[in-house]
mmCIF file of C-alpha atoms in Angstrom:
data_model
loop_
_atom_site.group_PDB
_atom_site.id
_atom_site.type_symbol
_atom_site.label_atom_id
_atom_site.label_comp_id
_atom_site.label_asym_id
_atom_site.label_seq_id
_atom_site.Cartn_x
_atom_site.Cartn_y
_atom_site.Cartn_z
ATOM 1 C CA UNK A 1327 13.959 -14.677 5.724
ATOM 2 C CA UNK A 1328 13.458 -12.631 2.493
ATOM 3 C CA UNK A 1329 11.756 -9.196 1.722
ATOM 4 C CA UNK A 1330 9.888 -7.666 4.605
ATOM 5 C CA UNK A 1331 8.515 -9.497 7.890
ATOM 6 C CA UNK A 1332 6.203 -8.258 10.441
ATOM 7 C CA UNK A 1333 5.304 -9.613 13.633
ATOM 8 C CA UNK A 1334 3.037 -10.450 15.239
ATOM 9 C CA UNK A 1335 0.749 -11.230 12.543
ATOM 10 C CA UNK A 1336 -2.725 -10.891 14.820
ATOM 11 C CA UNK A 1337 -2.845 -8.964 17.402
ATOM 12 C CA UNK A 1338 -5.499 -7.912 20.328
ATOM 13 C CA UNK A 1339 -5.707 -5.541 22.724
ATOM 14 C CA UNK A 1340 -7.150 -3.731 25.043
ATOM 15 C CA UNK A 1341 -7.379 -0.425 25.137
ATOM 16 C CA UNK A 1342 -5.158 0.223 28.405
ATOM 17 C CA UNK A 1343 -2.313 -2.256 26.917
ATOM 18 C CA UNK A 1344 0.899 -1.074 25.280
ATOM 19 C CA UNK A 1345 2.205 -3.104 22.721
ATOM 20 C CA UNK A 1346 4.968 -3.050 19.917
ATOM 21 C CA UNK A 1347 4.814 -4.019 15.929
ATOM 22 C CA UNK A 1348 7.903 -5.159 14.704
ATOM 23 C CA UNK A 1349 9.162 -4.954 10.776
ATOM 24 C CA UNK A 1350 12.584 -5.967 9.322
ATOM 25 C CA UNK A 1351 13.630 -5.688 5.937
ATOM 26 C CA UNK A 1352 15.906 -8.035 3.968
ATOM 27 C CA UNK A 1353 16.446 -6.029 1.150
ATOM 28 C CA UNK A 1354 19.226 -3.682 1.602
ATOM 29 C CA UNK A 1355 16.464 -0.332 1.508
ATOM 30 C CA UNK A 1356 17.499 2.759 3.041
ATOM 31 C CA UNK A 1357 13.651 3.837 3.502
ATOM 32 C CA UNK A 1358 10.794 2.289 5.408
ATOM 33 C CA UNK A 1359 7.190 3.470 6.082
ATOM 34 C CA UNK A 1360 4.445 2.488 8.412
ATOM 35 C CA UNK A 1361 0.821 2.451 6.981
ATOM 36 C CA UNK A 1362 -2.840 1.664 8.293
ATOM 37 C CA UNK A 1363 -4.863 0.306 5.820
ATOM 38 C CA UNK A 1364 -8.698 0.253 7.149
ATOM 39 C CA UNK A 1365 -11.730 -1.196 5.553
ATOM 40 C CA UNK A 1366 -13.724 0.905 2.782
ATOM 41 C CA UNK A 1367 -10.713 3.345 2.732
ATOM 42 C CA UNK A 1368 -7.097 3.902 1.248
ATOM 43 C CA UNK A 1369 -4.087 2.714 2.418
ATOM 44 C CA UNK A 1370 -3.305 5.526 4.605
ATOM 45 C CA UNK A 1371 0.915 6.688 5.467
ATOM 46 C CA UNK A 1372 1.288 7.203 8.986
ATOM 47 C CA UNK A 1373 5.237 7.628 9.302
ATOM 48 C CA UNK A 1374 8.627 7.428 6.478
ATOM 49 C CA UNK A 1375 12.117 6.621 7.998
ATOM 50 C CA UNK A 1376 14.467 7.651 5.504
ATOM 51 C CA UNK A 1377 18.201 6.685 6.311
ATOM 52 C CA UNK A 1378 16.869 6.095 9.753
ATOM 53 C CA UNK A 1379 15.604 9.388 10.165
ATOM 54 C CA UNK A 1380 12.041 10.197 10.117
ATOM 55 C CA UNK A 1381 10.590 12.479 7.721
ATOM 56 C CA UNK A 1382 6.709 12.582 7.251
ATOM 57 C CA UNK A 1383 4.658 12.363 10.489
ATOM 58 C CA UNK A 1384 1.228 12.431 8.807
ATOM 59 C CA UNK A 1385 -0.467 14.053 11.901
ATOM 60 C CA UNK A 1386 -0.549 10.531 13.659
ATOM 61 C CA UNK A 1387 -1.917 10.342 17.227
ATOM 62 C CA UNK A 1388 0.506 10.449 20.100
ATOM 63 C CA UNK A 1389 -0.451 6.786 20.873
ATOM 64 C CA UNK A 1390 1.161 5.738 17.959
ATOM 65 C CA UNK A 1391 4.960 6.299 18.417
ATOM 66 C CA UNK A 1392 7.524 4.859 15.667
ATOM 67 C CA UNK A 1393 11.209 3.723 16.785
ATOM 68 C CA UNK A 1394 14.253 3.017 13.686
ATOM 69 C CA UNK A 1395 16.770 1.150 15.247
ATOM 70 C CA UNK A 1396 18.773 0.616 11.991
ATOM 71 C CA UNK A 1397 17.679 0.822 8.663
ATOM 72 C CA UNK A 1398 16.666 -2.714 8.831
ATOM 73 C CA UNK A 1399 14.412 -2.505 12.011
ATOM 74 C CA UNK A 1400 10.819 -0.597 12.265
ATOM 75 C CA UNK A 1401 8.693 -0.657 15.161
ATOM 76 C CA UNK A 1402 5.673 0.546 16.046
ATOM 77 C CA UNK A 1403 4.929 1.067 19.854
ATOM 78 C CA UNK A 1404 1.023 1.393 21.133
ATOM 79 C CA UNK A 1405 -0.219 2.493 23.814
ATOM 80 C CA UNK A 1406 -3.939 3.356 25.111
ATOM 81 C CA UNK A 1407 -5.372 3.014 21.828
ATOM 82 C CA UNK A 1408 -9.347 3.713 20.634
ATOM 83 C CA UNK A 1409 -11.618 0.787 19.248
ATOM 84 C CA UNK A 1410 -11.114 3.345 15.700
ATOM 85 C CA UNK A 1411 -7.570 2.230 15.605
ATOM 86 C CA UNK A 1412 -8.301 -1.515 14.787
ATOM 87 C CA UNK A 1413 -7.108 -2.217 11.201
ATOM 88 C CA UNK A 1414 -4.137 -3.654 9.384
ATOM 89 C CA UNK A 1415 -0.592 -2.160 10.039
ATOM 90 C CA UNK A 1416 1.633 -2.746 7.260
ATOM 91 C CA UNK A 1417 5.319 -1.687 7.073
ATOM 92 C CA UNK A 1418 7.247 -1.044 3.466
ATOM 93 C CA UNK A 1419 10.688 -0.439 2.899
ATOM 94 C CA UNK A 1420 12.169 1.542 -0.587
ATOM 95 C CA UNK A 1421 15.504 2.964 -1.492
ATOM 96 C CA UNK A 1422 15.433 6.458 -0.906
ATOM 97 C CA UNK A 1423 14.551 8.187 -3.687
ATOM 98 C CA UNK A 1424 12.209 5.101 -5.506
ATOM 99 C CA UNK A 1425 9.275 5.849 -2.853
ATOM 100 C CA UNK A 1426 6.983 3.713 -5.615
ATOM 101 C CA UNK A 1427 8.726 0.946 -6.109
ATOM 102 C CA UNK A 1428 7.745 -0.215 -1.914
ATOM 103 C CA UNK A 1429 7.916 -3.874 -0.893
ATOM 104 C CA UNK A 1430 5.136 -4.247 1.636
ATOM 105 C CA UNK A 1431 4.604 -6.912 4.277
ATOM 106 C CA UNK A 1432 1.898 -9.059 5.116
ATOM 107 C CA UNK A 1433 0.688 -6.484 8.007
ATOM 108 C CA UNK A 1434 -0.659 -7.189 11.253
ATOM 109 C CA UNK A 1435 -3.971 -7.580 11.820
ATOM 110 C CA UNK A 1436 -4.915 -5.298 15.102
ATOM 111 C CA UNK A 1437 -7.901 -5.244 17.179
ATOM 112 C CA UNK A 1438 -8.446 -2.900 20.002
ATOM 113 C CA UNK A 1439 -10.986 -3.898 22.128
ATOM 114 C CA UNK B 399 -6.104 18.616 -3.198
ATOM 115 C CA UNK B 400 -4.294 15.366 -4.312
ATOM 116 C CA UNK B 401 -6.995 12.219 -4.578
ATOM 117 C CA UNK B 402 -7.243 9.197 -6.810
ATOM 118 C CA UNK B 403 -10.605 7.358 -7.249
ATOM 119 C CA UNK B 404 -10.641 3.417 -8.194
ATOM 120 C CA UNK B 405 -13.567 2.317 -10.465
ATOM 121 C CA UNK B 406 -15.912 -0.315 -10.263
ATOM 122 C CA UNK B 407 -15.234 -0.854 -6.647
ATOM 123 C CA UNK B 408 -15.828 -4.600 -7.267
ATOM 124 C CA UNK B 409 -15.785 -6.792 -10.570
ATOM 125 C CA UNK B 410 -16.509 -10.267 -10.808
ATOM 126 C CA UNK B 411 -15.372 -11.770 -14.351
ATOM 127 C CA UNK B 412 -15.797 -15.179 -15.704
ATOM 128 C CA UNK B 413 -12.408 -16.892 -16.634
ATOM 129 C CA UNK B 414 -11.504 -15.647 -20.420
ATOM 130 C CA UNK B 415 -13.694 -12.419 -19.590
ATOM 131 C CA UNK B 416 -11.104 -9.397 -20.510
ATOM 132 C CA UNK B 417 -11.979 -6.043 -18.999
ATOM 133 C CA UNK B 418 -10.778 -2.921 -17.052
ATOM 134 C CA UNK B 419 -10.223 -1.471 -14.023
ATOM 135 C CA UNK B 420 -10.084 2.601 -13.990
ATOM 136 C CA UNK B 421 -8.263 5.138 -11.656
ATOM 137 C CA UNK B 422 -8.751 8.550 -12.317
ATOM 138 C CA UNK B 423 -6.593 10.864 -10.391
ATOM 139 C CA UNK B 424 -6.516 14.538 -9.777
ATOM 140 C CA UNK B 425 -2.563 15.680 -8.878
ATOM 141 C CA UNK B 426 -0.832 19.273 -9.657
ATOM 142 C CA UNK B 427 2.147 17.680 -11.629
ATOM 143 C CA UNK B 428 1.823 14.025 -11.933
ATOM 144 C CA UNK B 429 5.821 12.719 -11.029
ATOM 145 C CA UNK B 430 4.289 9.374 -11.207
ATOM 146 C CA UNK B 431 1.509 6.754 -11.000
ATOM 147 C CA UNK B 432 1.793 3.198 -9.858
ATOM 148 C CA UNK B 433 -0.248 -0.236 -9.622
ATOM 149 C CA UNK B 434 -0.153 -2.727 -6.954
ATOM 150 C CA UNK B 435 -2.118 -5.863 -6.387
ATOM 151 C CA UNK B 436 -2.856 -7.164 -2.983
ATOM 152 C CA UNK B 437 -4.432 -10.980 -1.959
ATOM 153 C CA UNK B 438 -5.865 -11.598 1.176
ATOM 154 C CA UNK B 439 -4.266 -11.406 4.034
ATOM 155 C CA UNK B 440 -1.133 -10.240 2.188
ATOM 156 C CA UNK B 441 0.422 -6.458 1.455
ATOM 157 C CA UNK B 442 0.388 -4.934 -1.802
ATOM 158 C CA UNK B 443 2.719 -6.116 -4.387
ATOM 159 C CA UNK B 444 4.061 -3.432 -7.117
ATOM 160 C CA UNK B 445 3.032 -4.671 -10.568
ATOM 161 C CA UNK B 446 3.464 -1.220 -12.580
ATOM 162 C CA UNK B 447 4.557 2.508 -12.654
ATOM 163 C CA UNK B 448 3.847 4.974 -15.078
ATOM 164 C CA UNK B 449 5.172 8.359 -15.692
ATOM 165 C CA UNK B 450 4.169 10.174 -19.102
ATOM 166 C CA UNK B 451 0.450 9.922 -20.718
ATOM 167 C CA UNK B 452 0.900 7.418 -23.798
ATOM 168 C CA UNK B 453 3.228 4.902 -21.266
ATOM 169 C CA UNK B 454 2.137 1.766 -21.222
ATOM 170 C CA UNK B 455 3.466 -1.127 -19.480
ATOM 171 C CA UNK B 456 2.838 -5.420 -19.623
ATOM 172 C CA UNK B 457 2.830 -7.862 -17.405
ATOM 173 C CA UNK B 458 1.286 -11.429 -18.515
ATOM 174 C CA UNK B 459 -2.523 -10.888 -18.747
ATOM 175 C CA UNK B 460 -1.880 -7.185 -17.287
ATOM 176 C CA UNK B 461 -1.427 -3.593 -19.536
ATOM 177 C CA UNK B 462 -1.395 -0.655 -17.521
ATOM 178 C CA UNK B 463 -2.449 2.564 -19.564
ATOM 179 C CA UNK B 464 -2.094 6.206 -18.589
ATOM 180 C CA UNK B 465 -4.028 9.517 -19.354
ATOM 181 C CA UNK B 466 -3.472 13.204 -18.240
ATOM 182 C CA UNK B 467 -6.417 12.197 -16.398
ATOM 183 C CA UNK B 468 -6.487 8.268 -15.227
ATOM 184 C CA UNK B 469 -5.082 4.919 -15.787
ATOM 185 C CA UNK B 470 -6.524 1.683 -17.097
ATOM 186 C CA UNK B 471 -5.654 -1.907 -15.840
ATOM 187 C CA UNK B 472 -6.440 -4.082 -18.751
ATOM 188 C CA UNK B 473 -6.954 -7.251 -17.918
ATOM 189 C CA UNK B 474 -6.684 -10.119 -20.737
ATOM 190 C CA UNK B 475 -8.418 -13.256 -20.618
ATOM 191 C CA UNK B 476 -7.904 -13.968 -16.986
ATOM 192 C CA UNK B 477 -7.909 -16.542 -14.502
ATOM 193 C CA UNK B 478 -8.769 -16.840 -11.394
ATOM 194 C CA UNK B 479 -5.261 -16.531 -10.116
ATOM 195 C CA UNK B 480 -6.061 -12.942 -11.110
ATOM 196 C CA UNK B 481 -8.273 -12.700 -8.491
ATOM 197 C CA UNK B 482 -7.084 -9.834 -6.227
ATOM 198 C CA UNK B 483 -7.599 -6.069 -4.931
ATOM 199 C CA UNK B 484 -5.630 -3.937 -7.211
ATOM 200 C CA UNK B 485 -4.653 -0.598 -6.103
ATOM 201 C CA UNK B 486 -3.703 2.670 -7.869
ATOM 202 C CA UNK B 487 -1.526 5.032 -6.328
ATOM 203 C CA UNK B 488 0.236 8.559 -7.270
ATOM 204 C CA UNK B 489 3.379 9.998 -6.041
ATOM 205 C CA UNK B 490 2.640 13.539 -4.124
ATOM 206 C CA UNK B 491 4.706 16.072 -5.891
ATOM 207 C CA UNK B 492 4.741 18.204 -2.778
ATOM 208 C CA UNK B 493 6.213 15.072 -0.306
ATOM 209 C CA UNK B 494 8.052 12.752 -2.779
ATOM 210 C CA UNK B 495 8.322 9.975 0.006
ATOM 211 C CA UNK B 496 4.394 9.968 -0.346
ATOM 212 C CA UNK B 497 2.122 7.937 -2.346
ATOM 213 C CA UNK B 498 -1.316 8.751 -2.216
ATOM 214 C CA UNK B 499 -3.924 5.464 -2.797
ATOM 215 C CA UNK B 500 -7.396 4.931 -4.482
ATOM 216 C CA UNK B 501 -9.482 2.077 -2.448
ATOM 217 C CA UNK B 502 -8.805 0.000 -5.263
ATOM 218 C CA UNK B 503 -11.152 -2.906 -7.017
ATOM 219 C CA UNK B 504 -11.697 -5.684 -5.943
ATOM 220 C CA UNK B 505 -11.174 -8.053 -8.633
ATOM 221 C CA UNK B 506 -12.772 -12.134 -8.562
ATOM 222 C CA UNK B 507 -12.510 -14.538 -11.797
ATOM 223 C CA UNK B 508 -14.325 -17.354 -11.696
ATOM 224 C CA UNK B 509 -13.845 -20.631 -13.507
#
């Protein structure tokens, strides 16, 4: 596997499920952030792991609630989520310190129904 | 407050059409601006950053441009390989770790 991986790629739910988004990185980073990228708007930062620690929390909803294993490994648990929250997740990983220069992965595609 | 706007939202070109894509950014001490493309289905893949007005950068058919006030995404005879949503994004000099992004444009180049 190179750069970043996400699974699942598609995922539905309902809104009394709790599920988990998984990310790994294969790049040696130090830094990885979870976004939500909805239609008509921008890419928006939800949560930044920096050497496994997390500093931004970018007033996210309690149902969203970020785990950093290692600095390899970033997951994002759900649980009762709104219809609003269907959108692409995507996860990015930087060195500390190059926040710009973030490899993204190919998201997952969620849909709360 | 910190806010970058992408213009036209959506451009459709005719292979060998050149043009350009603008973002225009308001930011109280730009530390940095930076380009990404994203296809379908895909995340957004860094092309460019940018750091002083006057910096330009090139990539193939691509030449970023920066103002004190916005960037330009030139796009040179292109193909429809080129086809993409490109995205414009600034670095928030109050959370470094932050990048803060336009909608982008919505780029399609037809044969």
């Amino acid at each position: 596997e190179t750069g970043v991986t996400q699974t699942p790629r598609h995922l539905v739910m309902g809104m009394t499920n709790k599920k988990s988004l998984k990310c790994e990185q294969h790049l040696g980073h130090n830094a990885m952030y979870w976004y939500k990228q909805s239609a008509k708007k921008p890419l928006e930062l939800m949560f930044v792991y920096s050497l496994e620690e997390r500093v931004e929390n970018n007033s996210v909803p309690s149902r969203f609630s970020p785990e950093c294993p290692n600095s390899s490994h970033l997951f994002l648990h759900l649980h009762t989520l709104q219809p609003e929250d269907s959108a692409l997740y995507l996860c990015a990983s930087s060195q500390m310190g190059l926040a710009a220069e973030q490899y993204f992965g190919p998201g997952t595609r969620l849909t709360v129904t | 407050e910190d806010q970058v706007t992408q213009s036209p939202e959506a451009l459709r070109l005719q292979e060998g059409e050149s043009s350009s894509l603008n973002c225009s950014y308001t930011v109280s001490g730009l530390r940095g601006l930076f380009w990404y493309r994203q296809d379908p289905g895909k995340g957004p893949e860094f092309l460019f950053t940018l750091y002083s007005a006057g910096e330009e950068k090139e990539k193939e058919r691509l030449k970023a441009t920066l103002t004190k006030k916005e960037s330009f995404l030139h796009i040179t005879a292109p193909k429809p390989e080129d086809s993409a949503t490109y995205l414009c994004a600034v670095q928030s000099p109050r959370a470094p770790d932050k990048l803060i992004f336009g909608t982008g444009t919505r780029l399609q180049v037809f044969p």
